Coordinates of N, CA and C in Angstrom, one line a residue:
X1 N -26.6 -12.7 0.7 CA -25.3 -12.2 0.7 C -25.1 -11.5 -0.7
X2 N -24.6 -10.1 -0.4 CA -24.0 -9.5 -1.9 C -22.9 -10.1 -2.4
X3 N -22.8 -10.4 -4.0 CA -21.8 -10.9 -4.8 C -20.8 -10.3 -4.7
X4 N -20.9 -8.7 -4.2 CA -20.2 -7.5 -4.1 C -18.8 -8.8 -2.6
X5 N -19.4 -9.0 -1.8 CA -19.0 -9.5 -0.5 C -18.0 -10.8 -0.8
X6 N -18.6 -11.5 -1.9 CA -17.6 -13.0 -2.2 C -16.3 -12.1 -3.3
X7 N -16.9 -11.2 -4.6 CA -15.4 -10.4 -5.1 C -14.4 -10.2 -4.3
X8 N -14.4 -9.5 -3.4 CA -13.7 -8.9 -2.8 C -12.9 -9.4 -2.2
X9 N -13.6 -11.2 -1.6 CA -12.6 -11.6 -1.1 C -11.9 -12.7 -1.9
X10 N -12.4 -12.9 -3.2 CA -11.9 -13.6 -4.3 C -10.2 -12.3 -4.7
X11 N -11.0 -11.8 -4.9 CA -9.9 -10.9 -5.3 C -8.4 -10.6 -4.4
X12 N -8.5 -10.5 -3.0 CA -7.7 -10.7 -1.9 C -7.1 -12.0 -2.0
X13 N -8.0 -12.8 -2.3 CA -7.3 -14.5 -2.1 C -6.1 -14.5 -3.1
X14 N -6.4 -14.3 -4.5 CA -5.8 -13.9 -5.3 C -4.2 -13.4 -5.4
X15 N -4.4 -12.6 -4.7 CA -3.4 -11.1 -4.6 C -2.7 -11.5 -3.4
X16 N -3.1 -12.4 -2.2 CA -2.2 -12.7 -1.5 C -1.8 -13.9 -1.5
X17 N -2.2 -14.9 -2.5 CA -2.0 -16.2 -3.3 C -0.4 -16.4 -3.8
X18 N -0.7 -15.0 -4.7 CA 0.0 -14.8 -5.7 C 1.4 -14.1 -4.9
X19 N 1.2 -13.1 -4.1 CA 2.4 -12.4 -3.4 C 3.2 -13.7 -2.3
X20 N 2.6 -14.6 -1.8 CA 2.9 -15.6 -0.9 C 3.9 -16.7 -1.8
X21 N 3.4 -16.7 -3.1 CA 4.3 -17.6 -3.9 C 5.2 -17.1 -4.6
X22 N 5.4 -15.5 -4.2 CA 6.7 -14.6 -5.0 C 7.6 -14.5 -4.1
X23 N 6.9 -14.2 -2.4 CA 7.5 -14.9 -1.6 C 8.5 -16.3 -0.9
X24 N 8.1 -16.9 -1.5 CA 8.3 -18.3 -0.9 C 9.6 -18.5 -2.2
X25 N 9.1 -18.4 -3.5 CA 10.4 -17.8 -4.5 C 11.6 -17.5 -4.0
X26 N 11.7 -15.8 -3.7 CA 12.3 -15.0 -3.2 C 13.0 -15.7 -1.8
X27 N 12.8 -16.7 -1.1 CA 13.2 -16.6 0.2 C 14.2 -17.9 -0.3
X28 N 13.6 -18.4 -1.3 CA 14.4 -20.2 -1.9 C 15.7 -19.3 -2.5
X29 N 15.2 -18.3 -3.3 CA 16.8 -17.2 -4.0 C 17.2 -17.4 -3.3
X30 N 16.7 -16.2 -2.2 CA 17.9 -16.1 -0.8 C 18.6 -17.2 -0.6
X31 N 18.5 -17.7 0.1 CA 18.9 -18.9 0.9 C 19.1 -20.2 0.4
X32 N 18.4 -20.5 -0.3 CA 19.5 -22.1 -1.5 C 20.1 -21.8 -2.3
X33 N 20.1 -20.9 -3.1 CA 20.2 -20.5 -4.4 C 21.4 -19.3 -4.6
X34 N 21.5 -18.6 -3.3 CA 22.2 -17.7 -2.4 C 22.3 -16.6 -3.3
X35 N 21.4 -15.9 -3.7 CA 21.3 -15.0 -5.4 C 21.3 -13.9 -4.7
X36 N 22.0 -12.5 -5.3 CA 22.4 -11.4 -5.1 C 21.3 -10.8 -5.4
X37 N 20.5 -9.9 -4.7 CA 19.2 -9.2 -4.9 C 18.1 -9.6 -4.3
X38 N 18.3 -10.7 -3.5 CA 17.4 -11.6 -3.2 C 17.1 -11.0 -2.4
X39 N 17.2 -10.3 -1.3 CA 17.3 -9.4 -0.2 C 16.3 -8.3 -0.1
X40 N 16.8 -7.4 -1.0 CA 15.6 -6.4 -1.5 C 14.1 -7.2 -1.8
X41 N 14.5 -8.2 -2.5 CA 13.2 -8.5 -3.1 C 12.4 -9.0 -2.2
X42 N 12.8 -10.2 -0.8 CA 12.2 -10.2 -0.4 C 11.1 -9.4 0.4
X43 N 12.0 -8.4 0.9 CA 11.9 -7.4 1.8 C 10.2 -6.7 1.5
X44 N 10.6 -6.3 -0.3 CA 9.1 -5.4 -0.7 C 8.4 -6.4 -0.6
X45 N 8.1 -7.5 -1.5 CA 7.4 -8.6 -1.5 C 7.0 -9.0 0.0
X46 N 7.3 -8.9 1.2 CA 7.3 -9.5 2.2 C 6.3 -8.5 2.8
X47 N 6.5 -7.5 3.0 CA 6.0 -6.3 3.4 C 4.5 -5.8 2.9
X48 N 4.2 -6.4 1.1 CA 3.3 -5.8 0.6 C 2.5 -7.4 0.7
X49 N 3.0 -8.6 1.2 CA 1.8 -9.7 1.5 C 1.6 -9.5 3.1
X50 N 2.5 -8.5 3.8 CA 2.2 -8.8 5.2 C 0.5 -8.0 5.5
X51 N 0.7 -6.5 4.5 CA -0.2 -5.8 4.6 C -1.6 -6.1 3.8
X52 N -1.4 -6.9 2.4 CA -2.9 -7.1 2.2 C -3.3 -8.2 2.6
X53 N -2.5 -8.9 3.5 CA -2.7 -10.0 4.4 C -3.9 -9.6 5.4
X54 N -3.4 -8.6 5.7 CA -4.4 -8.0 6.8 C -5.9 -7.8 6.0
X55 N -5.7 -7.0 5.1 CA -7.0 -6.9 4.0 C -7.5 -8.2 3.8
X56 N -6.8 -9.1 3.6 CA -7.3 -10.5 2.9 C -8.1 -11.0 4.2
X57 N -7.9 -10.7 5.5 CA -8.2 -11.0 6.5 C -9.3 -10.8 7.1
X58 N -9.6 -9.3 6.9 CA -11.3 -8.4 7.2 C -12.5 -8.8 5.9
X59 N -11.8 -9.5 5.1 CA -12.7 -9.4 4.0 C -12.8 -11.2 3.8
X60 N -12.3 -12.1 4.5 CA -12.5 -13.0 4.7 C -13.5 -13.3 6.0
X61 N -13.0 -12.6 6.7 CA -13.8 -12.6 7.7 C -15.6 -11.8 8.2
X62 N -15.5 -11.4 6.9 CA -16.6 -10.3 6.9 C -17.6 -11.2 6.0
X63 N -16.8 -12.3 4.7 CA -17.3 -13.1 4.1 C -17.9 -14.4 5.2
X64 N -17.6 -14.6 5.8 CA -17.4 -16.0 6.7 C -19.1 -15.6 7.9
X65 N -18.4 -14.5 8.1 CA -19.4 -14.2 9.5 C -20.8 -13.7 8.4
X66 N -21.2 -13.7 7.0 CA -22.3 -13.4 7.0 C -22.8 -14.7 6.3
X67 N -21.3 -15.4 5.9 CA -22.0 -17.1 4.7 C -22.2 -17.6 6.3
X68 N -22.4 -17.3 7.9 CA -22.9 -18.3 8.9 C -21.5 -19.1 9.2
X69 N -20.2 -19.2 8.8 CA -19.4 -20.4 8.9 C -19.4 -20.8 10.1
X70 N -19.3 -22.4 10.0 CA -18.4 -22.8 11.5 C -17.0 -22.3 12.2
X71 N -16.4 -21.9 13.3 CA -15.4 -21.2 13.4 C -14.0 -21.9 12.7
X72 N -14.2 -23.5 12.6 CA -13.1 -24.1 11.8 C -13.2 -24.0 10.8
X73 N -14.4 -23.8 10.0 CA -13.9 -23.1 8.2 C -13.8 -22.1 8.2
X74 N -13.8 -20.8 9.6 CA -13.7 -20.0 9.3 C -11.8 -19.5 8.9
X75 N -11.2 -20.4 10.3 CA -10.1 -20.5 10.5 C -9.0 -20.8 9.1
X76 N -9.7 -22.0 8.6 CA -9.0 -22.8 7.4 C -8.8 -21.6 6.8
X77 N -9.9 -20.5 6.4 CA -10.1 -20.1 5.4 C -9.2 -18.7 5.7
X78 N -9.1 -18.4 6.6 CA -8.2 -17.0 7.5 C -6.9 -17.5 6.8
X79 N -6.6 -18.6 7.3 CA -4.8 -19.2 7.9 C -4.6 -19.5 5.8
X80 N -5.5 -19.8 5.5 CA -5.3 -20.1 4.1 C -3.8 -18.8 3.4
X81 N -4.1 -17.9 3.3 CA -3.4 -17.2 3.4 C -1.7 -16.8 3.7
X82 N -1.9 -18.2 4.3 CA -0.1 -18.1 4.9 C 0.4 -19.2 4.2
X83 N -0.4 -20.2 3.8 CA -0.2 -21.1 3.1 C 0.4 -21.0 1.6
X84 N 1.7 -21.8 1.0 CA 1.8 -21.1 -0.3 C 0.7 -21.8 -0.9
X85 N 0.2 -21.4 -2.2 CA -0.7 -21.6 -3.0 C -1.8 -22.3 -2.3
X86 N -2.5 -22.1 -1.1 CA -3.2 -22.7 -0.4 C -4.9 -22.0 -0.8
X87 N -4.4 -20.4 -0.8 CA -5.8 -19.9 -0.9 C -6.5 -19.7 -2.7
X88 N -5.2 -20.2 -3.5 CA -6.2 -20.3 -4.5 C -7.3 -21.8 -4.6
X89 N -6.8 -22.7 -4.1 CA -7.8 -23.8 -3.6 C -8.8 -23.5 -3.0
X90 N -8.7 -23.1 -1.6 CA -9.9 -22.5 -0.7 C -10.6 -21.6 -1.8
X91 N -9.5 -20.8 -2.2 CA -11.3 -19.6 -2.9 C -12.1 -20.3 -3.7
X92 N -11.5 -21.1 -4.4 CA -11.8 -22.1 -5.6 C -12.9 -22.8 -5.2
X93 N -12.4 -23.4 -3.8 CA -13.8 -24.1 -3.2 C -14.8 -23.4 -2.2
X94 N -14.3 -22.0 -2.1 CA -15.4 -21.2 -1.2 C -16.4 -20.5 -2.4
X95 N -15.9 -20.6 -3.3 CA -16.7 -19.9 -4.4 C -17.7 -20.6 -5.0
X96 N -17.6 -22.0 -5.2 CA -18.5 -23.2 -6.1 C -19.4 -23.2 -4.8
X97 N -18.7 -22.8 -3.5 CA -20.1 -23.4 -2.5 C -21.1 -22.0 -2.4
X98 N -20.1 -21.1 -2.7 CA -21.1 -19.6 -2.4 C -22.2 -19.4 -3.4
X99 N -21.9 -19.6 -4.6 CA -22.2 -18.8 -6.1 C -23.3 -18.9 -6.0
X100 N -24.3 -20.5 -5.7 CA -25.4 -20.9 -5.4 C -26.6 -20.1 -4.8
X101 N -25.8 -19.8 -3.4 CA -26.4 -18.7 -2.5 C -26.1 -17.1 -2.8
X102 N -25.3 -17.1 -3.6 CA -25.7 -15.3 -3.9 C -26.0 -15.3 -5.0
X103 N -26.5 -16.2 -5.6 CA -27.2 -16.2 -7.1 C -28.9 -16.2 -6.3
X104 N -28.8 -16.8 -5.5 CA -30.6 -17.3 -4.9 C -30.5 -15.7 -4.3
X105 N -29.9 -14.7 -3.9 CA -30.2 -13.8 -3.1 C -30.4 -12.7 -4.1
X106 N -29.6 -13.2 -5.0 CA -30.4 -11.9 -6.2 C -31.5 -12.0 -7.0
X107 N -32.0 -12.9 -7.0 CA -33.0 -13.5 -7.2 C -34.3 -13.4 -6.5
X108 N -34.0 -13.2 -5.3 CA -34.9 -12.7 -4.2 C -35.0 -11.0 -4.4
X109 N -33.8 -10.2 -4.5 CA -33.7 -9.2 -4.7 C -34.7 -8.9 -5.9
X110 N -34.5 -9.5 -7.1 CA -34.9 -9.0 -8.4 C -36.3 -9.1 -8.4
X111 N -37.4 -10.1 -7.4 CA -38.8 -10.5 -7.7 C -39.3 -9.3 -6.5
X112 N -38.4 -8.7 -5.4 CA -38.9 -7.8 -4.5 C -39.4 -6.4 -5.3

């Protein structure tokens, strides 16, 4: 597996990590907190995690189907994403289990 393949989806985890918990913010404004603006904010915020959601989703899935996963880590690792602060754990722990194996594949690469 290319390292190129685990970035990408590090970086997605990340970015919809981070937009999911600006979210979940934004929706506590709204609604407990009853704050003026809260509206708008959800709205962009809502809109720009629904879309790299979808990214976070091909690039997880493109990760999963070449690391071999079982369909239920594949799932965990999909749904992670809707989760607040869920996928910075998962990447955290998809990453210590990957690094192994795409360190041994460049490795293979480098002696070819």
């Amino acid at each position: 597996m290319k390292k190129s393949v685990l970035t990408r989806y590090r970086v997605m985890a990340y970015v919809t990590g981070v937009l999911l918990v600006l979210l979940t913010l934004g929706v506590i404004a709204k609604y407990l907190l009853e704050m003026d603006g809260a509206d708008s904010f959800t709205s962009v915020v809502g809109i720009a995690h629904g879309w790299l959601y979808v990214i976070y989703l091909v690039f997880a899935f493109d990760l999963g189907s070449k690391a071999k996963w079982p369909v239920k880590k594949q799932l965990w690792v999909l749904l992670a994403g809707t989760i607040p602060t869920a996928a910075f754990f998962v990447e955290r722990k998809i990453t210590h289990e990957l690094e192994g194996q795409v360190a041994e594949d460049g490795a293979a690469v480098a002696k070819a």
